[in-house]
């Protein structure tokens, strides 16, 4: 039983850690591309900024769903014997 709880804690840490790394990389790449695009065509900056913030919210939402699932496993563990 203790081994199962240890694996659940490890899985929760991996879900949160890898999700955070992926979200940070995605938002960093998107921000860099936004700066490149706004430097090439400054007249589209407002339209691109709206789309960038929408995508940033979706990327963060997917990370927060992973955090919620990890917290469910950590606190309401369905594998607890």
Coordinates of C-alpha atoms in Angstrom, one line a residue:
X1 CA 0.0 0.0 0.0
X2 CA 2.8 2.4 0.8
X3 CA 4.4 1.6 -2.5
X4 CA 1.2 2.5 -4.3
X5 CA 1.0 5.9 -2.5
X6 CA 4.6 6.6 -3.4
X7 CA 3.9 6.0 -7.1
X8 CA 0.8 8.2 -6.9
X9 CA 2.9 11.0 -5.4
X10 CA 5.5 10.5 -8.1
X11 CA 2.9 10.5 -10.8
X12 CA 1.3 13.7 -9.4
X13 CA 4.7 15.4 -9.4
X14 CA 5.4 14.3 -13.0
X15 CA 2.0 15.6 -14.2
X16 CA 2.5 19.0 -12.6
X17 CA 6.2 19.3 -13.5
X18 CA 6.0 18.2 -17.2
X19 CA 2.8 20.2 -17.7
X20 CA 4.5 23.4 -16.3
X21 CA 7.5 22.8 -18.6
X22 CA 5.3 22.4 -21.6
X23 CA 3.2 25.4 -20.9
X24 CA 6.3 27.6 -20.3
X25 CA 7.9 26.5 -23.5
X26 CA 4.7 27.0 -25.5
X27 CA 4.1 30.5 -24.1
X28 CA 7.7 31.4 -24.6
X29 CA 7.7 30.3 -28.3
X30 CA 4.3 32.0 -28.9
X31 CA 5.6 35.3 -27.3
X32 CA 8.7 35.3 -29.5
X33 CA 6.7 34.7 -32.6
X34 CA 4.3 37.5 -31.6
X35 CA 7.2 39.9 -31.3
X36 CA 8.6 38.8 -34.6
X37 CA 5.2 39.3 -36.3
X38 CA 4.5 42.6 -34.7
X39 CA 8.0 43.9 -35.8
X40 CA 7.3 42.8 -39.4
X41 CA 3.8 44.2 -39.6
X42 CA 3.1 46.8 -36.8
X43 CA -0.3 47.6 -38.1
X44 CA -1.5 44.1 -37.1
X45 CA -0.2 44.3 -33.6
X46 CA -3.6 44.7 -31.8
X47 CA -5.2 41.8 -33.7
X48 CA -2.2 39.6 -33.1
X49 CA -2.1 40.6 -29.4
X50 CA -5.8 39.5 -28.9
X51 CA -5.1 36.1 -30.5
X52 CA -1.9 35.7 -28.4
X53 CA -3.7 36.3 -25.1
X54 CA -6.5 33.9 -26.2
X55 CA -3.9 31.2 -26.9
X56 CA -2.0 31.9 -23.7
X57 CA -5.2 31.3 -21.8
X58 CA -5.9 28.0 -23.5
X59 CA -2.3 26.8 -22.9
X60 CA -2.6 27.7 -19.2
X61 CA -6.0 26.1 -19.0
X62 CA -4.6 22.8 -20.2
X63 CA -1.9 23.0 -17.6
X64 CA -4.4 23.8 -14.8
X65 CA -6.5 20.8 -15.8
X66 CA -3.4 18.6 -15.3
X67 CA -2.9 20.2 -11.9
X68 CA -6.5 19.5 -11.0
X69 CA -6.1 15.8 -12.0
X70 CA -2.8 15.5 -10.1
X71 CA -4.5 17.0 -7.0
X72 CA -7.4 14.6 -7.3
X73 CA -4.9 11.7 -7.3
X74 CA -3.0 13.2 -4.4
X75 CA -5.9 14.0 -2.1
X76 CA -8.9 11.8 -3.2
X77 CA -6.7 8.8 -4.2
X78 CA -8.9 6.3 -6.0
X79 CA -6.1 3.7 -5.8
X80 CA -6.0 3.8 -2.0
X81 CA -6.5 0.4 -0.6

